[in-house]
CSV table of C-alpha atoms in Angstrom, one decimal:
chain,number,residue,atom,x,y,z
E,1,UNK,CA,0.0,0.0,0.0
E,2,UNK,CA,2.3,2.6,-1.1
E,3,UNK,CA,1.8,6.4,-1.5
E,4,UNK,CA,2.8,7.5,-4.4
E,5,UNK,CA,4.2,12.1,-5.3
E,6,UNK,CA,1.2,12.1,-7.6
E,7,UNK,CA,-1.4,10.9,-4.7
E,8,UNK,CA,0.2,13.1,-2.1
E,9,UNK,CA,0.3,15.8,-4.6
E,10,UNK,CA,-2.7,15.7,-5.6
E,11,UNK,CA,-4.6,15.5,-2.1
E,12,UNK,CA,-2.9,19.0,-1.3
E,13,UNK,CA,-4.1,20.7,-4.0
E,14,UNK,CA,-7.7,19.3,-3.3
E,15,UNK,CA,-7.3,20.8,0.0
E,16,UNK,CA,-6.4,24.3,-1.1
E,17,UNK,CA,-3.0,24.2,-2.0
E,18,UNK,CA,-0.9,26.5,-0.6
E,19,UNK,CA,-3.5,28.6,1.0
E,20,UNK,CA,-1.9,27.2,3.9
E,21,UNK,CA,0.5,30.7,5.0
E,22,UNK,CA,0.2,34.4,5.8
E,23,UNK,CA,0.0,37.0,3.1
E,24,UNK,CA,1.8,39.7,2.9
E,25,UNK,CA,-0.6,42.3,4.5
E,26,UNK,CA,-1.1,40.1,7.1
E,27,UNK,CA,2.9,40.0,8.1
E,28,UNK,CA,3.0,43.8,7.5
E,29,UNK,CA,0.1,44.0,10.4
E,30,UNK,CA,1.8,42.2,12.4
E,31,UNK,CA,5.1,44.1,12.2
E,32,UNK,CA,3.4,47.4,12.7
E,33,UNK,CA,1.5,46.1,16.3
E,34,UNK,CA,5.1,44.6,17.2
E,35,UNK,CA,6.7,47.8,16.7
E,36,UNK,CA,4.2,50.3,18.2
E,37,UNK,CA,4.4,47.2,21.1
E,38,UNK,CA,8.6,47.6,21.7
E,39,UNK,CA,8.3,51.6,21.4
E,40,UNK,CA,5.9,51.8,23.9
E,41,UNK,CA,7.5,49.2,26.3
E,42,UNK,CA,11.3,50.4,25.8
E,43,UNK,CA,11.2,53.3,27.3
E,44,UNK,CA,10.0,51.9,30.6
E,45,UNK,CA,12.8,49.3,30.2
E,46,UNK,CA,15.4,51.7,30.4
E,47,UNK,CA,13.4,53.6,33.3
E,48,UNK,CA,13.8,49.9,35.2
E,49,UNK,CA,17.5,49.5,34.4
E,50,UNK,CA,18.5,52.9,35.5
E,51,UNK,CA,16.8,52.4,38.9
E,52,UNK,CA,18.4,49.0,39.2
E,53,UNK,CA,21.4,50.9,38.6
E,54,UNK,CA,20.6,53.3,41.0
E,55,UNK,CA,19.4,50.4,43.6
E,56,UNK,CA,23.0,48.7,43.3
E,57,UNK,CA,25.2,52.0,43.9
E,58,UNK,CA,23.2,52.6,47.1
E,59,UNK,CA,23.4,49.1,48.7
E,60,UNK,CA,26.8,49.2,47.5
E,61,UNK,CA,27.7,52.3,49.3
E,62,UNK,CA,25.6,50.9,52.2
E,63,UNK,CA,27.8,47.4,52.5
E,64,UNK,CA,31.2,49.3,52.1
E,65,UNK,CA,30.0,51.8,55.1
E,66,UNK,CA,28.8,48.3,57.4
E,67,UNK,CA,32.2,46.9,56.5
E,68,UNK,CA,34.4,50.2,57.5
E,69,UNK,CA,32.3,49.9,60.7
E,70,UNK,CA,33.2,46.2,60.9
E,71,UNK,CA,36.6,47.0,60.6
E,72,UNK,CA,37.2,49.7,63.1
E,73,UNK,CA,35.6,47.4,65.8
E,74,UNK,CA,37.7,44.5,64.6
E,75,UNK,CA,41.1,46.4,64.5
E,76,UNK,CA,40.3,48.7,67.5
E,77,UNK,CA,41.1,51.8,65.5
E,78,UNK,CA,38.9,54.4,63.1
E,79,UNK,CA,38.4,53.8,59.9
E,80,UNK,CA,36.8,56.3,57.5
E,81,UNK,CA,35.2,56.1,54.3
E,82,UNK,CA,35.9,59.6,52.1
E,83,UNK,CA,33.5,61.1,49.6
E,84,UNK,CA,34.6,63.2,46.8
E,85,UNK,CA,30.8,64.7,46.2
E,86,UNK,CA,32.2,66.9,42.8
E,87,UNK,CA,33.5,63.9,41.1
E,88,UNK,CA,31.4,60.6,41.5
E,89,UNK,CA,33.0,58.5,43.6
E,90,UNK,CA,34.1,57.5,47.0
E,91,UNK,CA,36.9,56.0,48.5
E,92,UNK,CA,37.7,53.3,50.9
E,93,UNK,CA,40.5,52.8,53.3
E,94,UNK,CA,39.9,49.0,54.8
E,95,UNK,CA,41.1,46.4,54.5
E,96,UNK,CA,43.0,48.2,51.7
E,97,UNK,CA,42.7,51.8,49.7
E,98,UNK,CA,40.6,51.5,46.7
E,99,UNK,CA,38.4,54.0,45.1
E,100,UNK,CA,35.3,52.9,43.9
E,101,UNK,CA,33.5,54.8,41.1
E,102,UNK,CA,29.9,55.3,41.2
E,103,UNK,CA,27.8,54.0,37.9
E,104,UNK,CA,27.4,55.5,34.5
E,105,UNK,CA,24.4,57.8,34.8
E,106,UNK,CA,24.2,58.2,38.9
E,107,UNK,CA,25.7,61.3,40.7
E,108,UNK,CA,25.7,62.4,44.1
E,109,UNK,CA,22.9,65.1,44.8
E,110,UNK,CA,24.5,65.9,48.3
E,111,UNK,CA,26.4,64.3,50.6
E,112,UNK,CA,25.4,65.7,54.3
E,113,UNK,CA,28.5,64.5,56.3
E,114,UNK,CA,30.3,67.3,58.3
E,115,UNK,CA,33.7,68.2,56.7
E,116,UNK,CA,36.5,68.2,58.7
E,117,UNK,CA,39.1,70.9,58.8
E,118,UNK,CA,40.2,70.6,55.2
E,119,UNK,CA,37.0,70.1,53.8
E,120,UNK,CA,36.9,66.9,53.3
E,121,UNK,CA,33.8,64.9,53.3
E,122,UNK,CA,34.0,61.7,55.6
E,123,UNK,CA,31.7,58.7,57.4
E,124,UNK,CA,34.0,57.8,59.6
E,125,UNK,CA,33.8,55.3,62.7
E,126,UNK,CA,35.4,55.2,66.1
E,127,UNK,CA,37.1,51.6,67.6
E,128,UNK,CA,33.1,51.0,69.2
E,129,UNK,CA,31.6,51.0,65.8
E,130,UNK,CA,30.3,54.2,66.6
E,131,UNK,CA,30.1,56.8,63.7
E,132,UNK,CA,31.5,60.5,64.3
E,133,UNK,CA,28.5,62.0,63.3
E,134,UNK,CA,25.9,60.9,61.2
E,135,UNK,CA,24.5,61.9,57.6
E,136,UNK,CA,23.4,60.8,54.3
E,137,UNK,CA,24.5,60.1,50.6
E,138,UNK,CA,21.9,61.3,48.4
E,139,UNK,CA,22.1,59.5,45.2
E,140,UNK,CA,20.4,60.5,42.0
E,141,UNK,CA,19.9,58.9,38.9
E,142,UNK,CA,19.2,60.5,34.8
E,143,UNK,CA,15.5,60.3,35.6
E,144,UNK,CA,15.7,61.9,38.4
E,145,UNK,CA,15.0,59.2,40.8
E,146,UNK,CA,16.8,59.4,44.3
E,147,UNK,CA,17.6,57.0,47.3
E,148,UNK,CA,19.3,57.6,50.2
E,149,UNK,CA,21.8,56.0,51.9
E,150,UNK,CA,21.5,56.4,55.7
E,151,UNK,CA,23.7,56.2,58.7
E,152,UNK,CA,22.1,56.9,62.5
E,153,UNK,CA,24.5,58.8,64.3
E,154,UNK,CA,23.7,57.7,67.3
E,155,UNK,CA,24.0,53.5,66.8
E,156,UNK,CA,25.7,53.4,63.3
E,157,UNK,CA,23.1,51.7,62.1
E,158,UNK,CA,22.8,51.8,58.4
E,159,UNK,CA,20.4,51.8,55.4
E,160,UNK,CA,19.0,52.9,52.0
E,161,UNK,CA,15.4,54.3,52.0
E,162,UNK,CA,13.5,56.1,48.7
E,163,UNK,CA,12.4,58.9,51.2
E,164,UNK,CA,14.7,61.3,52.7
E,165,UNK,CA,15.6,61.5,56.2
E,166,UNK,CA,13.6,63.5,58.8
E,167,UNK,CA,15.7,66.7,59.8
């Protein structure tokens, strides 16, 4: 019982023949809702990725303040972390000195540690773990979406909000 090209041919042609696919209009229409789709939904992409971008400079700055207090507890000594508010980055002084930059499109919008003597900006912690003074990093992104990064002056306790801190 074999099936023959002229059988199999010839049952597709008496079921419509190629009137299987999409015509060209059809694909066109479909094109035109995909793009209206992606130009609608793009820019709130790159509203989500600059947040996230945002998010992870905050918690970063957060974890690298926790660890300097860590570290003046652990060697018994103050350590400081130093901001540079003008030109977008911070730098840290335990274990070892490193300067860490903050990411593309994120700036400071103030940083509201006292200076000391020679203007320089600091979050700096005594042997106890006990910060100098507190203050705040206010971060702020292209959009113009901020968080703030948070240190209690009394405890040390640190943490990033989305709202300001009472004054």
């Amino acid at each position: 019982m074999a099936i023959t090209w002229q059988k199999m041919r010839a049952d597709y042609y008496r079921q419509g023949g190629n009137q299987r696919g999409f015509t060209l209009i059809e694909l066109l229409a479909v094109l035109a809702i995909l793009s209206i789709i992606t130009a609608i939904v793009l820019p709130q992409v790159n509203t989500v990725l600059n947040y996230l971008q945002l998010r992870k400079d905050a918690v970063e700055i957060a974890r690298e303040i926790r660890v300097a207090r860590h570290q003046a507890i652990a060697l018994g000594r103050g350590v400081k972390v130093r901001f540079y508010p003008h030109h977008g980055y911070y730098r840290v002084y335990e274990p070892e000195a490193r300067k860490c930059n903050l990411g593309s499109g994120i700036s400071y919008e103030y940083v509201s540690f006292p200076p000391d003597v020679r203007q320089w900006v600091f979050c700096e912690f005594d042997s106890l773990g006990t910060p100098t003074a507190g203050g705040t990093v206010a971060l702020r992104n292209a959009q113009g979406q901020r968080l703030y990064v948070i240190v209690n002056p009394v405890v040390g306790r640190v943490r990033v909000s989305s709202n300001p801190p009472v004054r």
